[in-house]
Coordinates of C-alpha atoms and ligand atoms in Angstrom, one line a residue:
X1401 CA -10.9 12.0 -21.1
X1402 CA -14.0 12.4 -18.9
X1403 CA -15.3 9.4 -17.1
X1404 CA -18.7 8.2 -18.2
X1405 CA -20.9 7.8 -15.1
X1406 CA -24.1 7.1 -17.0
X1407 CA -23.1 3.5 -17.5
X1408 CA -23.4 0.7 -15.1
X1409 CA -19.6 0.6 -14.8
X1410 CA -18.1 4.1 -14.9
X1411 CA -15.2 4.1 -17.3
X1412 CA -13.1 6.2 -19.7
X1413 CA -12.2 3.3 -22.0
X1414 CA -15.3 3.4 -24.1
X1415 CA -16.6 0.2 -22.7
X1416 CA -20.0 0.6 -24.5
X1417 CA -18.2 -0.1 -27.8
X1418 CA -17.0 -3.5 -26.7
X1419 CA -20.1 -5.4 -25.8
X1420 CA -18.4 -8.7 -25.0
X1421 CA -16.1 -7.1 -22.6
X1422 CA -18.9 -5.0 -21.1
X1423 CA -21.0 -8.1 -20.5
X1424 CA -18.1 -10.0 -18.9
X1425 CA -17.4 -7.2 -16.5
X1426 CA -21.1 -6.7 -15.8
X1427 CA -21.1 -10.3 -14.9
X1428 CA -18.2 -9.9 -12.5
X1429 CA -19.7 -6.7 -10.9
X1430 CA -22.3 -8.3 -8.6
X1431 CA -19.6 -10.8 -7.4
X1432 CA -17.4 -7.8 -6.5
X1433 CA -20.3 -6.1 -4.7
X1434 CA -21.1 -9.3 -2.8
X1435 CA -17.4 -9.5 -1.8
X1436 CA -17.5 -5.9 -0.6
X1437 CA -20.6 -6.6 1.4
X1438 CA -19.1 -9.7 3.1
X1439 CA -15.4 -8.7 3.3
X1440 CA -15.4 -4.9 3.2
X1441 CA -15.7 -2.6 6.2
X1442 CA -18.0 -4.3 8.7
X1443 CA -21.2 -2.6 9.7
X1444 CA -20.8 0.8 8.0
X1445 CA -22.8 0.2 4.9
X1446 CA -25.5 2.8 5.8
X1447 CA -23.2 5.5 6.9
X1448 CA -22.8 8.6 4.7
X1449 CA -19.0 9.1 4.1
X1450 CA -17.4 12.2 2.8
X1451 CA -15.6 10.5 -0.1
X1452 CA -13.8 11.7 -3.2
X1453 CA -14.7 10.2 -6.5
X1454 CA -12.8 10.6 -9.8
X1455 CA -14.7 12.3 -12.6
X1456 CA -11.8 12.6 -15.0
X1457 CA -8.2 11.5 -14.9
X1458 CA -6.6 14.9 -15.3
X1459 CA -5.4 17.1 -12.4
X1460 CA -8.7 19.0 -12.2
X1461 CA -11.3 16.3 -12.2
X1462 CA -9.9 13.3 -10.3
X1463 CA -11.2 14.4 -6.9
X1464 CA -14.9 15.4 -6.5
X1465 CA -16.1 15.3 -2.9
X1466 CA -19.4 14.4 -1.5
X1467 CA -21.4 12.2 1.0
X1468 CA -21.7 8.7 -0.4
X1469 CA -22.7 5.4 1.2
X1470 CA -19.9 3.0 0.5
X1471 CA -21.8 0.3 -1.3
X1472 CA -23.0 3.1 -3.7
X1473 CA -19.4 4.2 -4.5
X1474 CA -19.0 4.2 -8.3
X1475 CA -16.1 1.8 -8.8
X1476 CA -15.0 1.9 -12.3
X1477 CA -12.2 1.7 -14.9
X1478 CA -10.0 4.7 -15.3
X1479 CA -6.9 4.8 -17.4
X1480 CA -4.5 7.8 -17.7
X1481 CA -4.6 9.3 -21.2
X1482 CA -2.7 7.5 -23.9
X1483 CA 0.6 9.1 -24.8
X1484 CA 0.8 9.2 -28.6
X1485 CA 3.6 7.1 -30.1
X1486 CA 4.8 5.9 -26.7
X1487 CA 8.0 3.7 -27.0
X1488 CA 9.3 1.0 -24.7
X1489 CA 11.7 2.9 -22.4
X1490 CA 14.0 0.1 -21.2
X1491 CA 15.2 -3.4 -21.8
X1492 CA 16.3 -5.2 -24.9
X1493 CA 13.4 -3.8 -27.0
X1494 CA 14.0 -0.3 -26.0
X1495 CA 12.8 2.2 -28.6
X1496 CA 10.2 -0.1 -30.1
X1497 CA 6.6 1.0 -30.0
X1498 CA 4.8 0.1 -26.8
X1499 CA 2.4 -2.8 -27.1
X1500 CA -1.3 -2.3 -27.2
X1501 CA -1.9 -6.0 -27.0
X1502 CA -0.1 -8.6 -24.9
X1503 CA 2.8 -10.2 -26.8
X1504 CA 2.2 -13.9 -26.8
X1505 CA 5.6 -14.8 -25.4
X1506 CA 5.1 -12.6 -22.3
X1507 CA 1.5 -13.6 -21.7
X1508 CA 1.9 -15.8 -18.7
X1509 CA 4.5 -13.6 -17.0
X1510 CA 2.3 -10.5 -17.4
X1511 CA -0.7 -12.3 -16.1
X1512 CA 1.2 -13.4 -13.1
X1513 CA 2.5 -9.9 -12.4
X1514 CA -1.1 -8.4 -12.8
X1515 CA -2.6 -11.1 -10.6
X1516 CA 0.0 -10.6 -7.8
X1517 CA -0.6 -6.9 -7.8
X1518 CA -4.4 -7.3 -8.0
X1519 CA -4.4 -9.7 -5.1
X1520 CA -3.0 -7.1 -2.7
X1521 CA -5.8 -4.6 -3.3
X1522 CA -8.8 -6.5 -1.9
X1523 CA -6.5 -8.2 0.6
X1524 CA -5.8 -4.9 2.4
X1525 CA -9.6 -4.1 2.5
X1526 CA -10.0 -7.5 4.2
X1527 CA -7.2 -6.9 6.7
X1528 CA -8.7 -3.6 7.7
X1529 CA -12.4 -4.5 7.8
X1530 CA -12.9 -4.4 11.6
X1531 CA -10.9 -1.1 12.2
X1532 CA -13.9 1.1 11.8
X1533 CA -15.1 0.0 15.3
X1534 CA -12.0 1.3 16.9
X1535 CA -11.5 4.6 15.1
X1536 CA -9.7 7.5 16.9
X1537 CA -11.9 10.1 15.2
X1538 CA -14.5 10.6 12.4
X1539 CA -11.7 12.3 10.4
X1540 CA -9.6 9.0 10.6
X1541 CA -12.7 6.9 10.0
X1542 CA -13.3 8.7 6.7
X1543 CA -9.7 8.3 5.6
X1544 CA -9.9 4.6 6.3
X1545 CA -13.0 4.3 4.2
X1546 CA -11.5 6.4 1.4
X1547 CA -8.5 4.1 1.3
X1548 CA -10.8 1.0 1.3
X1549 CA -13.0 2.1 -1.6
X1550 CA -9.9 3.1 -3.6
X1551 CA -8.2 -0.3 -3.0
X1552 CA -11.5 -1.7 -4.3
X1553 CA -11.1 0.4 -7.4
X1554 CA -7.5 -0.8 -7.8
X1555 CA -8.9 -4.3 -7.9
X1556 CA -11.2 -3.1 -10.7
X1557 CA -8.2 -1.7 -12.5
X1558 CA -6.4 -5.1 -12.5
X1559 CA -9.6 -7.0 -13.3
X1560 CA -10.2 -4.8 -16.3
X1561 CA -6.8 -5.8 -17.7
X1562 CA -7.4 -9.5 -17.0
X1563 CA -10.8 -9.4 -18.7
X1564 CA -9.8 -7.2 -21.6
X1565 CA -6.4 -8.8 -22.5
X1566 CA -6.2 -12.3 -21.1
X1567 CA -9.4 -14.0 -22.4
X1568 CA -10.8 -16.9 -20.5
X1569 CA -7.7 -17.4 -18.1
X1570 CA -8.1 -13.7 -17.2
X1571 CA -11.7 -14.1 -16.3
X1572 CA -10.9 -17.1 -14.2
X1573 CA -8.1 -15.2 -12.4
X1574 CA -10.6 -12.3 -11.8
X1575 CA -12.9 -14.7 -10.0
X1576 CA -10.0 -16.1 -7.9
X1577 CA -9.2 -12.6 -6.8
X1578 CA -12.5 -12.6 -4.9
X1579 CA -12.1 -16.2 -3.7
X1580 CA -8.8 -15.9 -1.8
X1581 CA -9.0 -14.1 1.5
X1582 CA -6.5 -12.4 3.8
X1583 CA -5.5 -14.9 6.5
X1584 CA -7.6 -17.7 5.2
X1585 CA -6.1 -21.1 6.1
X1586 CA -7.2 -22.8 2.8
X1587 CA -7.1 -19.9 0.4
X1588 CA -4.8 -17.1 1.7
X1589 CA -3.7 -14.1 -0.2
X1590 CA -0.6 -14.5 -2.3
X1591 CA 1.9 -12.4 -0.3
X1592 CA 2.6 -12.9 3.4
X1593 CA 2.3 -9.2 4.5
X1594 CA -1.2 -9.2 3.2
X1595 CA -2.2 -12.0 5.5
X1596 CA -1.1 -10.2 8.6
X1597 CA -4.1 -9.0 10.6
X1598 CA -4.4 -5.2 11.1
X1599 CA -6.4 -5.0 14.3
X1600 CA -5.3 -1.6 15.6
X1601 CA -4.8 1.9 14.2
X1602 CA -1.1 2.1 15.0
X1603 CA -0.7 -0.9 12.7
X1604 CA -2.9 0.8 10.1
X1605 CA -0.7 3.9 10.0
X1606 CA 2.4 1.7 9.7
X1607 CA 0.8 -0.4 7.0
X1608 CA -0.2 2.7 5.0
X1609 CA 3.3 4.2 5.5
X1610 CA 5.3 1.1 4.6
X1611 CA 3.1 -1.3 2.7
X1612 CA 1.2 1.2 0.6
X1613 CA 4.6 2.7 -0.2
X1614 CA 5.7 -0.7 -1.5
X1615 CA 2.5 -0.5 -3.6
X1616 CA 3.7 2.9 -4.9
X1617 CA 7.0 1.4 -6.0
X1618 CA 5.4 -1.5 -7.7
X1619 CA 2.9 0.8 -9.5
X1620 CA 5.8 3.1 -10.6
X1621 CA 7.7 0.2 -12.1
X1622 CA 4.5 -1.0 -13.9
X1623 CA 3.9 2.6 -15.1
X1624 CA 7.1 2.1 -17.1
X1625 CA 5.9 -1.2 -18.7
X1626 CA 6.0 -1.7 -22.4
X1627 CA 2.5 -3.1 -22.2
X1628 CA 0.7 0.3 -22.6
X1629 CA -2.7 -0.5 -20.9
X1630 CA -0.9 -1.6 -17.8
X1631 CA 1.2 1.5 -17.8
X1632 CA -1.8 3.8 -18.2
X1633 CA -3.8 1.9 -15.5
X1634 CA -1.0 2.2 -13.0
X1635 CA -0.3 5.9 -13.7
X1636 CA -3.8 6.7 -12.6
X1637 CA -3.7 4.4 -9.6
X1638 CA -0.6 6.3 -8.4
X1639 CA -2.6 9.5 -8.0
X1640 CA -5.0 7.7 -5.6
X1641 CA -2.1 5.9 -3.8
X1642 CA -0.5 9.2 -2.6
X1643 CA -3.4 9.7 -0.1
X1644 CA -2.9 6.3 1.5
X1645 CA 0.7 7.1 2.3
X1646 CA -0.3 10.6 3.5
X1647 CA -2.6 8.8 6.0
X1648 CA 0.3 6.8 7.2
X1649 CA 2.8 9.6 7.5
X1650 CA 0.5 12.1 9.2
X1651 CA -1.0 9.3 11.4
X1652 CA 2.4 8.4 12.8
X1653 CA 3.4 12.1 13.0
X1654 CA 0.2 12.7 15.1
X1655 CA 1.1 9.8 17.4
X1656 CA 4.6 11.2 17.9
X1657 CA 3.1 14.7 18.6
X1658 CA 0.7 13.4 21.2
X1659 CA 3.4 11.3 22.9
X1660 CA 5.7 14.4 23.1
X1661 CA 2.8 16.4 24.7
X1662 CA 2.4 13.6 27.3
X1663 CA 6.1 13.4 28.0
X1664 CA 6.2 17.2 28.5
X1665 CA 3.1 17.1 30.8
X1666 CA 4.5 14.3 32.9
X1667 CA 8.1 15.5 32.7
X1668 CA 9.4 12.0 31.9
X1669 CA 10.3 9.7 29.1
X1670 CA 9.6 6.6 31.2
X1671 CA 7.6 4.3 28.9
X1672 CA 5.6 2.8 31.8
X1673 CA 4.4 6.2 32.9
X1674 CA 3.6 7.3 29.3
X1675 CA 1.6 4.1 28.8
X1676 CA -0.2 4.6 32.1
X1677 CA -1.2 8.0 30.8
X1678 CA -2.7 6.3 27.7
X1679 CA -0.1 7.3 25.1
X1680 CA 2.3 5.3 22.9
X1681 CA 5.9 5.5 24.1
X1682 CA 8.5 6.1 21.4
X1683 CA 10.3 2.7 21.9
X1684 CA 6.9 1.0 21.4
X1685 CA 6.4 3.0 18.2
X1686 CA 9.9 1.9 17.1
X1687 CA 8.9 -1.7 17.4
X1688 CA 5.9 -1.2 15.2
X1689 CA 8.1 0.5 12.6
X1690 CA 10.5 -2.4 12.8
X1691 CA 7.8 -4.9 12.3
X1692 CA 6.0 -3.3 9.3
X1693 CA 9.1 -2.0 7.6
X1694 CA 10.8 -5.4 7.6
X1695 CA 7.6 -7.2 6.6
X1696 CA 7.1 -4.8 3.7
X1697 CA 10.8 -5.2 2.5
X1698 CA 10.1 -8.8 1.7
X1699 CA 7.5 -7.7 -0.9
X1700 CA 10.4 -6.7 -3.2
X1701 CA 11.6 -10.3 -3.5
X1702 CA 15.1 -11.8 -3.4
X1703 CA 18.1 -9.6 -3.8
X1704 CA 19.2 -11.8 -6.7
X1705 CA 16.4 -12.7 -9.0
X1706 CA 16.3 -14.1 -12.5
X1707 CA 12.6 -13.2 -12.7
X1708 CA 13.3 -9.6 -12.1
X1709 CA 16.1 -9.7 -14.8
X1710 CA 13.7 -11.2 -17.3
X1711 CA 10.9 -8.8 -16.6
X1712 CA 13.2 -5.9 -17.1
X1713 CA 15.0 -7.2 -20.2
X1714 CA 11.7 -8.1 -21.8
X1715 CA 10.3 -4.6 -21.2
X1716 CA 7.5 -5.7 -18.8
X1717 CA 8.5 -4.0 -15.5
X1718 CA 11.0 -1.1 -15.3
X1719 CA 12.6 0.6 -12.4
X1720 CA 10.6 3.3 -10.6
X1721 CA 11.2 6.6 -12.4
X1722 CA 13.2 4.8 -15.2
X1723 CA 14.0 8.1 -16.9
X1724 CA 16.2 9.2 -14.0
X1725 CA 18.8 6.6 -15.0
X1726 CA 21.2 6.8 -17.9
X1727 CA 21.5 3.2 -18.8
X1728 CA 18.2 1.6 -19.7
X1729 CA 19.5 -1.8 -21.0
X1730 CA 21.9 -2.8 -18.1
X1731 CA 23.6 -5.6 -20.1
X1732 CA 27.1 -4.6 -19.1
X1733 CA 26.8 -3.5 -15.5
X1734 CA 27.0 -5.1 -12.2
X1735 CA 26.2 -4.3 -8.5
X1736 CA 28.1 -5.3 -5.4
X1737 CA 25.7 -7.0 -2.9
X1738 CA 26.4 -7.8 0.7
X1739 CA 25.5 -11.4 1.3
X1740 CA 26.1 -13.5 4.4
X1741 CA 29.0 -15.1 2.5
X1742 CA 30.6 -11.7 1.9
X1743 CA 30.4 -9.1 -0.9
X1744 CA 29.3 -10.5 -4.2
X1745 CA 29.4 -8.9 -7.7
X1746 CA 26.0 -9.6 -9.4
X1747 CA 24.8 -8.6 -12.9
X1748 CA 22.7 -5.5 -12.4
X1749 CA 19.8 -7.1 -14.2
X1750 CA 19.6 -9.8 -11.5
X1751 CA 19.9 -7.2 -8.7
X1752 CA 17.0 -5.1 -9.7
X1753 CA 14.8 -6.0 -6.7
X1754 CA 17.6 -4.7 -4.5
X1755 CA 17.8 -1.5 -6.5
X1756 CA 14.1 -1.0 -6.0
X1757 CA 14.4 -1.9 -2.3
X1758 CA 17.1 0.7 -1.8
X1759 CA 15.2 3.5 -3.5
X1760 CA 12.1 2.5 -1.4
X1761 CA 14.1 2.8 1.8
X1762 CA 15.3 6.2 0.8
X1763 CA 11.7 7.3 0.3
X1764 CA 10.8 5.8 3.8
X1765 CA 13.5 8.0 5.4
X1766 CA 11.6 11.1 4.6
X1767 CA 8.9 10.6 7.2
X1768 CA 11.4 9.6 9.8
X1769 CA 13.3 12.8 9.3
X1770 CA 10.1 14.8 9.9
X1771 CA 9.2 12.8 13.1
X1772 CA 12.7 13.0 14.4
X1773 CA 12.7 16.8 13.9
X1774 CA 9.7 17.0 16.2
X1775 CA 11.3 14.8 18.8
X1776 CA 14.5 16.9 18.6
X1777 CA 12.6 20.2 18.9
X1778 CA 11.0 18.8 22.0
X1779 CA 14.4 18.4 23.5
X1780 CA 14.7 14.6 23.5
X1781 CA 17.7 12.4 22.5
X1782 CA 15.5 9.5 21.2
X1783 CA 15.5 9.0 17.4
X1784 CA 13.3 6.7 15.3
X1785 CA 15.2 4.6 12.8
X1786 CA 14.5 2.1 10.0
X1787 CA 15.7 -1.4 10.7
X1788 CA 18.4 -2.9 8.6
X1789 CA 17.1 -4.5 5.4
X1790 CA 18.7 -7.8 6.7
X1791 CA 16.5 -7.8 9.8
X1792 CA 13.7 -10.5 9.8
X1793 CA 14.1 -11.5 6.2
X1794 CA 11.7 -14.2 5.0
X1795 CA 13.1 -14.1 1.5
X1796 CA 16.5 -13.7 -0.2
X1797 CA 20.1 -14.3 1.0
X1798 CA 19.5 -13.2 4.6
X1799 CA 16.4 -15.4 5.0
X1800 CA 15.9 -16.7 8.5
X1801 CA 19.3 -15.4 9.8
X1802 CA 19.5 -14.0 13.3
X1803 CA 20.3 -10.4 12.4
X1804 CA 19.4 -7.5 14.7
X1805 CA 17.7 -4.3 13.5
X1806 CA 21.2 -2.8 13.3
X1807 CA 22.2 -5.4 10.7
X1808 CA 24.6 -7.3 12.8
X1809 CA 24.6 -11.1 12.9
X1810 CA 23.9 -12.4 16.4
X1811 CA 24.1 -15.8 18.1
X1812 CA 20.7 -17.5 17.5
X1813 CA 19.8 -17.8 21.2
X1814 CA 20.5 -14.1 21.7
X1815 CA 18.4 -13.1 18.7
X1816 CA 15.5 -15.2 20.0
X1817 CA 15.8 -13.9 23.5
X1818 CA 15.9 -10.3 22.4
X1819 CA 13.3 -10.3 19.6
X1820 CA 10.6 -8.6 21.6
X1821 CA 13.0 -5.7 22.3
X1822 CA 12.7 -5.0 18.5
X1823 CA 9.2 -6.1 17.5
X1824 CA 5.9 -5.8 19.4
X1825 CA 5.5 -8.5 22.1
X1826 CA 2.1 -9.9 22.9
X1827 CA 2.0 -7.5 25.9
X1828 CA 2.8 -4.5 23.6
X1829 CA 0.0 -5.5 21.3
X1830 CA -2.4 -6.0 24.1
X1831 CA -1.5 -2.5 25.4
X1832 CA -2.0 -0.9 22.0
X1833 CA -5.3 -2.7 21.6
X1834 CA -6.4 -1.3 25.0
X1835 CA -5.9 2.2 23.7
X1836 CA -8.3 1.6 20.8
X1837 CA -11.5 3.1 21.9
X1838 CA -14.0 4.3 19.3
X1839 CA -14.3 8.1 19.2
X1840 CA -17.1 9.4 16.8
X1841 CA -18.0 12.8 18.2
X1842 CA -17.1 15.3 15.4
X1843 CA -13.7 17.0 16.1
X1844 CA -12.9 14.7 19.1
X1845 CA -9.7 12.6 19.1
X1846 CA -8.7 9.5 21.0
X1847 CA -6.2 10.4 23.8
X1848 CA -3.3 8.6 22.1
X1849 CA -3.2 10.7 19.0
X1850 CA -3.1 14.5 18.2
X1851 CA -5.6 16.1 15.9
X1852 CA -4.5 16.6 12.2
X1853 CA -3.2 20.0 11.1
X1854 CA -6.1 20.5 8.8
X1855 CA -9.3 18.7 7.6
X1856 CA -10.1 17.1 4.3
X1857 CA -10.7 19.4 1.2
X1858 CA -10.3 22.6 3.3
X1859 CA -13.1 21.6 5.7
X1860 CA -12.7 22.1 9.5
X1861 CA -11.4 19.2 11.6
X1862 CA -14.7 19.0 13.4
X1863 CA -16.7 18.5 10.2
X1864 CA -18.9 15.4 10.4
X1865 CA -16.9 13.3 7.9
X1866 CA -18.9 10.2 8.5
X1867 CA -22.6 10.5 9.3
X1868 CA -23.4 7.3 11.1
X1869 CA -26.8 5.9 10.4
Ligands
FE2_2870 FE1 -3.8 0.0 -4.1
FE2_2871 FE1 -3.0 1.8 -1.3

């Protein structure tokens, strides 16, 4: 269905026919714009940015490109088309018609799931708000802003559900989504990873590679939900999300490419010399991968979780790509989990966070293979790896244990002594920060990163993707 842009709030949910809802959302809209003004990208409100805007939710119309000032971006409510006679595809009520309204008994759980997802969207915009001042190129600056406006729209997606289906509590939650702020001492964002500052572009690429990919897995599991409006909302969000991970994967790939050029030029793999030449040595990149991968793994929750079991059994949250599995009820199966106390047989329903985490890690491997191929082709032995999922756990059965990135338990003092071999030290961060010099001449790249293979929407790399006012 086409998106109606003639209304104050662009939408494809026929908002004009629900005046109460329309009024409530029109009341929230100025609060959102005020939030964007205060917490969105700092200082770029007058720049013309080459952004894509959705005009319909099908493959043809969801990406229309043009120069837009970010505050004029048309944030709105876009749901994937309804599938006629959709049935619940998993859990104890499998085969029943999907719900078009919130079942009373699942109301508070669904609200919590939607609020937790919704909270991450504006949080990431807040985390990234200063990055524009340090951009390695106009191409990258444009990608950052595209991600930022889309995360803003993802907030709209969740706020629509809260307003349309959760009455007064929903409206209150929608206000709270604008009141919490990333890193705020009194009112922080709900999840820890979304309170970590992102003050350099290497962290941004890692964040979009690992943390946006967590987002993809969460959205995929909600796309399976028996609550049909949530499923339809998330299905459309996934099309936007793919670009965010593209920015992460190609961003890290370009860092690797540039580093390999410098290594070749200097004829060395000595990190000190590579750094002196203004590039990111591969062991340093590995530390950033370790940090953001382990931090993002916590987002999946505890390995053993009765909440995850209930959400699945009740049809609220499925597994990503539920249809690839044979058993959709999971009442008679178990999974063997490695815990610090040894192997443990756990009912599959209770181990679903771990199932999700494992498929997420497999997805994360794809980029590493590509980067490692480039390193191998350049004739180097070094390989980038993912840290063990037991490393740096802040949640679950491995919480707080001194485990190295290889997954082995270490004496606590050794772990503490060696931690900065594995994650960025204050000196590493200061070095990366020192590389971040703003480059805004069309087609030019900062010295620590290679140009992309191609531009956006078939435009040349030296196109003026952001026209600074
Ligand atoms: Fe998002
Ligand atoms: Fe995202």
